[in-house]
Coordinates of C-alpha atoms in Angstrom, one line a residue:
M882 CA 107.0 123.2 50.4
A883 CA 107.3 122.4 54.1
N884 CA 107.2 125.2 56.6
F885 CA 110.4 125.5 58.6
D886 CA 109.6 128.7 60.5
K887 CA 109.5 127.0 63.8
D888 CA 112.7 125.1 63.2
K889 CA 114.5 128.2 62.0
L890 CA 113.5 130.1 65.1
S891 CA 114.7 127.2 67.2
L892 CA 118.1 127.3 65.5
V893 CA 118.4 131.1 65.8
E894 CA 117.5 131.0 69.5
Y895 CA 120.1 128.2 70.1
F896 CA 122.9 130.2 68.4
L897 CA 122.0 133.4 70.2
K898 CA 121.6 131.9 73.7
Q899 CA 123.9 129.0 73.7
E900 CA 126.7 129.9 71.3
K901 CA 126.5 133.7 71.8
Y902 CA 126.2 134.6 68.1
T903 CA 124.8 137.9 67.0
V904 CA 122.2 138.5 64.2
Y905 CA 123.4 140.4 61.2
K906 CA 120.6 142.8 60.1
N907 CA 122.2 144.5 57.1
K908 CA 120.4 142.8 54.3
A909 CA 117.7 143.3 51.6
R910 CA 114.1 142.8 52.8
S911 CA 113.5 140.1 50.1
N912 CA 116.3 138.0 51.7
N913 CA 114.6 135.6 54.2
N914 CA 117.8 133.9 55.2
V915 CA 119.2 134.4 58.7
Y916 CA 122.8 135.5 59.1
L917 CA 124.7 135.3 62.4
Y918 CA 128.2 136.1 63.3
K919 CA 130.7 135.6 66.1
I920 CA 134.1 137.0 65.3
D921 CA 136.1 135.2 68.0
N922 CA 134.7 131.8 67.2
K923 CA 137.4 129.2 66.3
Q924 CA 135.6 127.3 63.5
F925 CA 132.8 129.3 62.0
Q926 CA 132.6 133.0 62.3
I927 CA 129.5 133.3 60.1
I928 CA 126.4 131.1 60.1
R929 CA 123.7 131.3 57.4
I930 CA 120.3 129.5 57.9
I931 CA 118.3 128.9 54.7
D932 CA 114.9 127.2 54.3
N933 CA 114.0 127.8 50.7
F934 CA 116.8 126.2 48.6
E935 CA 115.4 123.6 46.2
K936 CA 118.3 123.3 43.7
D937 CA 121.2 120.9 43.6
L938 CA 123.5 121.5 46.5
N939 CA 126.5 121.6 44.1
E940 CA 125.1 124.8 42.7
F941 CA 124.9 126.3 46.2
I942 CA 126.8 129.6 46.4
I943 CA 128.3 130.3 49.9
D944 CA 129.5 133.8 49.3
D945 CA 126.2 135.6 48.5
E946 CA 126.1 139.4 48.6
V947 CA 125.1 139.4 52.3
V948 CA 128.0 137.1 53.3
V949 CA 130.4 139.3 51.3
S950 CA 129.0 142.4 53.1
L951 CA 129.3 140.6 56.5
K952 CA 132.9 139.5 55.8
G953 CA 133.8 143.1 55.0
F954 CA 132.0 144.2 58.2
L955 CA 133.9 141.7 60.3
S956 CA 137.3 142.4 58.7
K957 CA 137.0 146.0 59.8
K958 CA 136.5 144.9 63.4
Q959 CA 139.4 142.4 63.4
Q960 CA 141.8 141.5 60.6
R961 CA 141.6 137.8 59.8
A962 CA 143.0 135.9 56.8
K963 CA 139.9 133.7 56.6
L964 CA 136.3 133.9 57.8
N965 CA 134.6 130.5 57.5
V966 CA 130.9 130.1 56.9
L967 CA 128.5 127.3 58.0
S968 CA 125.4 127.2 55.8
V969 CA 122.5 125.3 57.4
V970 CA 120.0 124.4 54.7
L971 CA 116.6 123.2 56.0
T972 CA 115.2 120.7 53.4
E973 CA 112.3 118.3 53.3
D974 CA 114.0 115.0 52.5
R975 CA 117.7 115.6 52.0
S976 CA 120.6 115.1 54.4
Q977 CA 124.1 115.9 53.3
I978 CA 127.3 117.5 54.5
I979 CA 129.6 119.2 52.0
K980 CA 132.9 120.3 53.5
K981 CA 134.9 122.8 51.3
E982 CA 138.7 122.8 51.1
D983 CA 138.8 126.3 52.5
G984 CA 136.9 125.3 55.7
D985 CA 133.3 126.4 54.7
V986 CA 130.6 123.8 55.3
I987 CA 127.2 123.2 53.7
L988 CA 124.9 121.3 56.1
A989 CA 121.7 120.1 54.4
V990 CA 119.3 118.7 57.0
D991 CA 115.6 117.9 57.5
K992 CA 113.2 118.4 60.4
T993 CA 114.1 115.2 62.1
N994 CA 117.9 115.3 62.1
Y995 CA 119.2 118.9 62.0
A996 CA 120.0 118.9 65.7
A997 CA 121.9 115.6 65.5
K998 CA 123.9 116.7 62.4
L999 CA 124.7 120.1 64.1
Q1000 CA 126.3 118.3 67.1
E1001 CA 129.3 117.4 64.9
F1002 CA 130.3 121.0 65.0
Y1003 CA 128.4 122.2 68.2
P1004 CA 128.2 119.6 71.0
K1005 CA 125.7 121.7 72.9
A1006 CA 123.2 121.2 70.1
N1007 CA 121.9 118.1 72.0
I1008 CA 119.6 120.7 73.6
L1009 CA 117.9 121.0 70.2
T1010 CA 117.6 117.2 70.0
E1011 CA 115.7 117.1 73.3
N1012 CA 113.4 120.0 72.2
I1013 CA 112.6 118.3 68.9
E1014 CA 111.6 115.1 70.6
N1015 CA 109.7 116.8 73.3
S1016 CA 107.8 119.2 71.0
N1017 CA 106.5 116.4 68.7
V1018 CA 104.6 114.6 71.5
G1019 CA 101.3 115.7 70.1
A1020 CA 102.0 114.0 66.8
L1021 CA 102.7 110.6 68.4
S1022 CA 100.2 107.8 68.3
P1023 CA 99.2 106.3 71.7
E1024 CA 101.3 103.3 71.0
E1025 CA 104.4 105.4 70.1
L1026 CA 103.9 107.5 73.2
M1027 CA 103.6 104.5 75.5
D1028 CA 106.8 103.0 74.0
K1029 CA 108.7 106.2 74.7
I1030 CA 107.3 106.5 78.2
N1031 CA 108.3 102.9 78.9
D1032 CA 111.8 103.6 77.7
P1033 CA 113.8 104.9 80.7
D1034 CA 116.4 106.6 78.4
S1035 CA 113.9 108.5 76.2
N1036 CA 113.7 112.3 76.5
I1037 CA 109.9 112.1 77.0
T1038 CA 110.5 110.0 80.1
K1039 CA 113.1 112.5 81.3
H1040 CA 110.8 115.4 80.8
L1041 CA 107.9 113.5 82.4
K1042 CA 110.1 113.1 85.5
E1043 CA 111.1 116.7 85.5
L1044 CA 107.4 117.8 85.2
S1045 CA 106.4 115.5 88.0
Q1046 CA 109.2 117.0 90.2
K1047 CA 108.0 120.5 89.4
L1048 CA 104.4 119.6 90.2
S1049 CA 105.5 118.0 93.5
Y1050 CA 103.7 119.5 96.5
N1051 CA 107.1 120.4 98.1
N1052 CA 107.9 122.7 95.2
L1053 CA 104.7 124.7 95.3
V1054 CA 105.0 127.9 97.4
I1055 CA 102.6 130.5 95.9
T1056 CA 100.0 127.9 95.2
W1057 CA 99.9 126.8 98.8
I1058 CA 99.8 130.3 100.1
I1059 CA 96.9 131.4 97.9
S1060 CA 94.9 128.2 98.6
F1061 CA 95.4 128.5 102.3
V1062 CA 94.2 132.2 102.4
L1063 CA 91.2 131.4 100.2
L1064 CA 90.1 128.5 102.3
V1065 CA 90.9 129.6 105.8
F1066 CA 89.7 133.2 105.7
P1067 CA 86.1 132.5 104.6
L1068 CA 85.8 129.6 107.0
F1069 CA 87.1 131.7 109.9
I1070 CA 84.5 134.4 109.1
M1071 CA 81.7 131.9 108.9
L1072 CA 82.6 130.1 112.2
F1073 CA 83.8 133.0 114.3
G1074 CA 82.6 136.2 112.6
A1075 CA 79.4 136.6 114.6
N1076 CA 81.2 136.4 118.0
L1077 CA 84.4 138.3 117.2
L1078 CA 83.0 141.0 114.8
G1079 CA 79.3 141.2 115.8
I1080 CA 78.1 140.1 112.4
S1081 CA 74.6 138.8 112.3
N1082 CA 73.8 135.6 110.4
Q1083 CA 71.1 137.5 108.5
T1084 CA 73.7 140.0 107.1
P1085 CA 73.3 140.0 103.3
S1086 CA 76.2 138.5 101.3
S1087 CA 76.8 141.7 99.4
I1088 CA 77.6 143.6 102.7
L1089 CA 79.8 140.7 103.9
Q1090 CA 81.8 140.9 100.7
L1091 CA 82.4 144.6 101.2
L1092 CA 83.2 144.2 104.9
F1093 CA 85.9 141.6 104.1
G1094 CA 87.7 143.4 101.3
G1095 CA 85.3 143.4 98.4
I1096 CA 85.5 146.2 95.9
N1097 CA 83.1 148.8 94.6
R1098 CA 83.6 152.3 93.2
D1099 CA 82.2 154.1 96.3
L1100 CA 84.7 152.7 98.8
L1101 CA 87.6 152.3 96.4
V1102 CA 87.8 155.8 94.9
W1103 CA 85.6 158.2 96.7
S1104 CA 86.5 156.7 100.2
N1105 CA 90.2 156.2 99.2
Q1106 CA 90.2 152.6 100.3
W1107 CA 92.7 151.6 97.7
W1108 CA 93.8 148.6 99.7
R1109 CA 90.8 146.8 98.3
L1110 CA 92.6 146.4 95.0
W1111 CA 94.6 143.6 96.7
T1112 CA 91.9 142.1 98.9
F1113 CA 88.7 141.8 96.8
W1114 CA 89.6 138.3 95.6
I1115 CA 89.9 136.7 99.1
Y1116 CA 86.3 136.4 100.3
D1117 CA 83.6 134.2 98.8
A1118 CA 80.3 134.5 100.7
D1119 CA 79.1 131.2 99.4
I1120 CA 80.8 128.2 101.0
F1121 CA 79.9 125.9 98.1
T1122 CA 81.7 128.3 95.7
T1123 CA 84.6 128.7 98.0
I1124 CA 85.3 124.9 98.2
I1125 CA 85.1 124.4 94.4
N1126 CA 87.2 127.5 93.6
V1127 CA 89.9 126.5 96.1
F1128 CA 90.0 123.0 94.5
L1129 CA 90.2 124.4 91.0
L1130 CA 92.6 127.1 91.9
F1131 CA 95.0 124.6 93.5
L1132 CA 94.8 122.6 90.2
I1133 CA 95.5 125.5 87.8
A1134 CA 97.9 127.3 90.1
R1135 CA 100.0 124.2 90.5
F1136 CA 100.5 123.9 86.7
T1137 CA 101.0 127.7 86.3
E1138 CA 103.7 127.7 89.0
A1139 CA 105.4 124.6 87.6
I1140 CA 105.3 125.5 83.8
L1141 CA 105.4 129.3 83.7
G1142 CA 107.6 129.5 86.8
R1143 CA 107.0 131.0 90.2
W1144 CA 108.1 134.6 89.3
R1145 CA 106.0 134.8 86.2
M1146 CA 103.0 133.6 88.2
V1147 CA 103.7 136.3 90.9
V1148 CA 103.9 139.0 88.2
I1149 CA 100.6 138.0 86.7
L1150 CA 98.9 138.2 90.1
I1151 CA 100.6 141.3 91.4
F1152 CA 99.8 143.4 88.3
G1153 CA 96.7 141.5 87.1
I1154 CA 94.6 141.6 90.4
P1155 CA 94.6 145.4 90.8
L1156 CA 94.1 146.1 87.1
V1157 CA 91.0 143.8 87.0
G1158 CA 89.7 145.5 90.2
L1159 CA 90.2 149.0 88.7
F1160 CA 88.6 148.1 85.4
L1161 CA 85.5 146.4 87.0
S1162 CA 84.9 149.1 89.6
S1163 CA 85.4 152.0 87.2
T1164 CA 83.2 150.6 84.4
M1165 CA 80.4 149.1 86.6
P1166 CA 80.1 151.4 89.7
N1167 CA 76.8 149.9 90.8
F1168 CA 78.2 146.5 91.5
I1169 CA 80.2 144.8 94.2
F1170 CA 83.1 142.5 93.1
A1171 CA 84.6 139.9 95.3
G1172 CA 85.7 136.2 95.2
S1173 CA 88.4 133.9 93.9
S1174 CA 87.0 133.6 90.4
I1175 CA 89.2 136.6 89.5
I1176 CA 92.3 134.6 90.5
L1177 CA 91.1 131.5 88.6
S1178 CA 90.5 133.6 85.5
L1179 CA 93.8 135.4 85.6
L1180 CA 95.8 132.2 85.9
W1181 CA 93.7 130.4 83.3
G1182 CA 94.4 133.3 80.9
G1183 CA 98.1 133.2 81.7
L1184 CA 98.5 129.4 81.3
F1185 CA 96.3 129.3 78.2
T1186 CA 98.4 131.9 76.4
Y1187 CA 101.7 130.3 77.4
N1188 CA 100.5 126.9 76.1
Y1189 CA 98.8 128.2 72.9
G1190 CA 100.4 126.7 69.8
K1191 CA 102.6 124.3 71.7
D1192 CA 102.3 120.5 71.7
N1193 CA 105.2 119.4 74.0
L1194 CA 104.7 117.2 77.0
A1195 CA 104.2 119.8 79.7
E1196 CA 101.7 121.8 77.7
L1197 CA 99.7 118.8 76.7
V1198 CA 99.4 117.5 80.2
S1199 CA 98.4 120.9 81.7
N1200 CA 95.8 121.5 78.9
K1201 CA 94.1 118.2 79.6
R1202 CA 94.3 118.4 83.4
T1203 CA 93.0 122.0 83.7
I1204 CA 90.2 121.8 81.1
I1205 CA 87.7 121.7 83.9
V1206 CA 88.6 125.3 84.9
P1207 CA 87.2 127.1 81.8
I1208 CA 84.2 124.8 81.9
W1209 CA 83.5 126.0 85.5
L1210 CA 84.2 129.6 84.7
I1211 CA 82.3 129.9 81.5
V1212 CA 79.7 127.1 81.2
F1213 CA 78.4 127.3 84.7
P1214 CA 77.6 131.1 84.6
I1215 CA 75.9 130.6 81.2
F1216 CA 73.8 127.7 82.5
T1217 CA 72.7 129.6 85.6
G1218 CA 72.2 132.9 83.9
Q1219 CA 74.9 134.7 85.8
F1220 CA 76.1 136.8 82.9
M1221 CA 77.8 139.4 85.1
A1222 CA 80.0 136.7 86.5
L1223 CA 80.9 135.7 82.9
L1224 CA 81.9 139.3 82.1
I1225 CA 84.2 139.3 85.1
V1226 CA 85.8 136.1 84.0
L1227 CA 86.5 137.4 80.5
V1228 CA 88.0 140.6 81.8
A1229 CA 90.4 138.7 84.1
F1230 CA 91.2 136.1 81.4
F1231 CA 92.3 138.7 78.8
I1232 CA 94.3 140.7 81.3
G1233 CA 96.1 137.6 82.5
S1234 CA 96.6 136.5 79.0
A1235 CA 98.1 139.8 77.9
I1236 CA 100.6 139.9 80.9
S1237 CA 101.6 136.3 80.2
F1238 CA 102.0 137.1 76.4
L1239 CA 104.6 139.7 77.3
F1240 CA 106.9 137.0 78.7
D1241 CA 107.3 135.3 75.3
V1242 CA 107.9 138.5 73.2
N1243 CA 111.4 138.5 71.8
L1244 CA 112.1 141.8 70.1
K1245 CA 115.2 140.2 68.4
Q1246 CA 112.9 137.9 66.3
K1247 CA 111.6 139.0 63.0
N1248 CA 108.0 139.5 64.2
G1249 CA 109.0 140.5 67.7
W1250 CA 107.5 144.0 67.6
T1251 CA 104.4 142.7 65.9
M1252 CA 103.9 140.4 68.8
L1253 CA 103.5 143.4 71.1
I1254 CA 100.3 144.4 69.4
Y1255 CA 98.0 142.0 71.3
P1256 CA 99.2 142.7 74.9
L1257 CA 99.5 146.4 74.3
I1258 CA 95.9 146.6 73.0
I1259 CA 94.6 144.8 76.0
L1260 CA 96.6 146.5 78.7
F1261 CA 96.6 150.0 77.3
G1262 CA 92.9 149.7 76.4
A1263 CA 92.1 148.7 80.0
I1264 CA 94.1 151.5 81.5
I1265 CA 92.6 154.2 79.2
T1266 CA 89.1 152.9 79.9
I1267 CA 89.8 153.1 83.6
L1268 CA 91.0 156.7 83.4
V1269 CA 88.1 157.9 81.3
C1270 CA 85.5 156.2 83.6
F1271 CA 87.1 157.6 86.8
L1272 CA 86.9 161.1 85.3
I1273 CA 83.2 160.9 85.0
R1274 CA 82.7 161.6 88.7
P1275 CA 79.5 163.7 88.8
Y1276 CA 77.4 161.2 86.9
V1277 CA 77.9 158.1 89.0
P1278 CA 75.1 156.8 91.2
P1279 CA 74.9 157.8 94.9
Y1280 CA 76.3 155.6 97.7
S1281 CA 74.5 152.3 97.9
P1282 CA 73.0 151.0 101.1
E1283 CA 75.7 148.3 101.2
T1284 CA 78.3 151.0 101.3
I1285 CA 76.6 152.8 104.1
Y1286 CA 76.2 149.7 106.2
T1287 CA 79.8 148.8 105.6
L1288 CA 81.0 152.2 106.8
I1289 CA 78.7 151.9 109.9
K1290 CA 80.2 148.5 110.8
Y1291 CA 83.7 149.9 110.3
W1292 CA 82.8 152.7 112.7
Q1293 CA 81.4 150.3 115.3
L1294 CA 84.6 148.2 115.1
G1295 CA 86.7 151.4 115.7
L1296 CA 88.3 151.3 112.2
I1297 CA 87.0 154.7 111.1
D1298 CA 85.5 157.7 112.8
K1299 CA 82.1 159.3 112.3
G1300 CA 83.5 162.6 110.9
T1301 CA 85.4 160.8 108.2
I1302 CA 82.3 159.0 107.1
E1303 CA 80.2 162.2 107.0
N1304 CA 82.9 164.0 105.0
M1305 CA 82.8 161.1 102.5
L1306 CA 79.0 161.6 102.1
R1307 CA 79.1 165.4 101.8
N1308 CA 81.9 165.5 99.2
Y1309 CA 80.8 162.6 97.1
Y1310 CA 79.7 164.8 94.2
Q1311 CA 81.5 167.7 92.5
L1312 CA 78.3 169.3 91.3
P1313 CA 76.6 171.7 93.6
K1314 CA 73.6 170.1 95.4
E1315 CA 71.1 172.5 93.7
K1316 CA 72.1 171.1 90.3
W1317 CA 71.6 167.4 91.2
P1318 CA 69.0 165.6 89.2
E1319 CA 65.7 165.0 91.0
I1320 CA 66.2 161.2 91.2
L1321 CA 69.6 161.7 92.7
S1322 CA 68.3 164.0 95.4
E1323 CA 65.6 161.5 96.3
Q1324 CA 68.0 158.6 96.6
T1325 CA 70.5 160.7 98.6
N1326 CA 67.8 161.9 101.0
A1327 CA 66.7 158.3 101.6
L1328 CA 70.3 157.2 102.4
Y1329 CA 70.8 160.3 104.6
Q1330 CA 67.7 159.3 106.7
L1331 CA 69.2 155.8 107.0
W1332 CA 72.4 157.3 108.2
Q1333 CA 70.6 159.5 110.7
G1334 CA 68.8 156.5 112.1
V1335 CA 72.1 155.0 113.3
K1336 CA 72.8 155.6 117.0
F1337 CA 76.3 156.7 117.6

């Protein structure tokens, strides 16, 4: 038996959104039919969608127990002499319309023509026709696809033009802003940082990352520099990585903004960036995190999840054009042995994926609440992990030399005063100093001597 779940959902979504019907939920669990009603509709007040009827249509019973219950429910709301029923029967190879004398209609259709048949009663159903043609692109042979593209009146040609318009450089706002920031800021630092900020060319990249918005647990939490949650993605110390990341980000951000939409892309970034920063800095306090790979991974996760299971034109094009992004994010770190970078990519990917998944959750669908399981596990799991790790304050390692040098440079630039820095160092641990482990005392003394060596 053919599977009509996707077609049934398309029909239900059409009647809910376009025709403003309401789903009738009062039925036995064993009944897989979908019942909808709209009491003020002129022709059909009740619609029943069926996908498992294999008998002769002449044996079809319109007034089943759910329809009878629904008619009674509607009659209480508004007295009507007659409530007409449209029964849409999804079949494998039958197409037939049976119109009853009392106004009820049995519409037997298959996958290829249910939208066209429905247009006799609902003219807006041409939307379904376009969706059917567009969603079957993946099943077309190259010859069939070329024929449809060459046909100026085909829906594929129309959707291709719409996609091309959405991908137009003039329609990209967020993509241009992010690409500009990622390219101009590192180049500005590399060209003018030594003169304007007094940064030596020999300054290690880890310190440069912290200076220009990178994130670690020391500065984020214990120094209360929470603004780093929105800046740690901006600066890449390596110019080679910067150029490649900007190119790939423009590629995937372009498709994300065009296909998911601008506001969805903004939501993924606004909530995804700080959540990734909190997770990384709380679970790995010894490391410094910075760079645009986080943005790439977030958008890749969001676009991948939105495209998953779809084979229409926009999704097919975006999947093929952006395949280089996961290759760069996953294969390159494995090849070069940068497994920490791979972990960062996976964290950002799943958080971006979970946020994007929430956009497609429809609680009115049969499995709507079940669909919430994946994003809730990812997002709540990340939040709980962050809270637990941040509570383990006494057992984190002492300030790193990179953190000390960053604070010194901020003091030299007039961005922070000496007293504030010393207060950060003194209050770093909750445990009394006499209870510190020996190795902790040794490391802290070494860093204190480094601090004392700075001439204020």
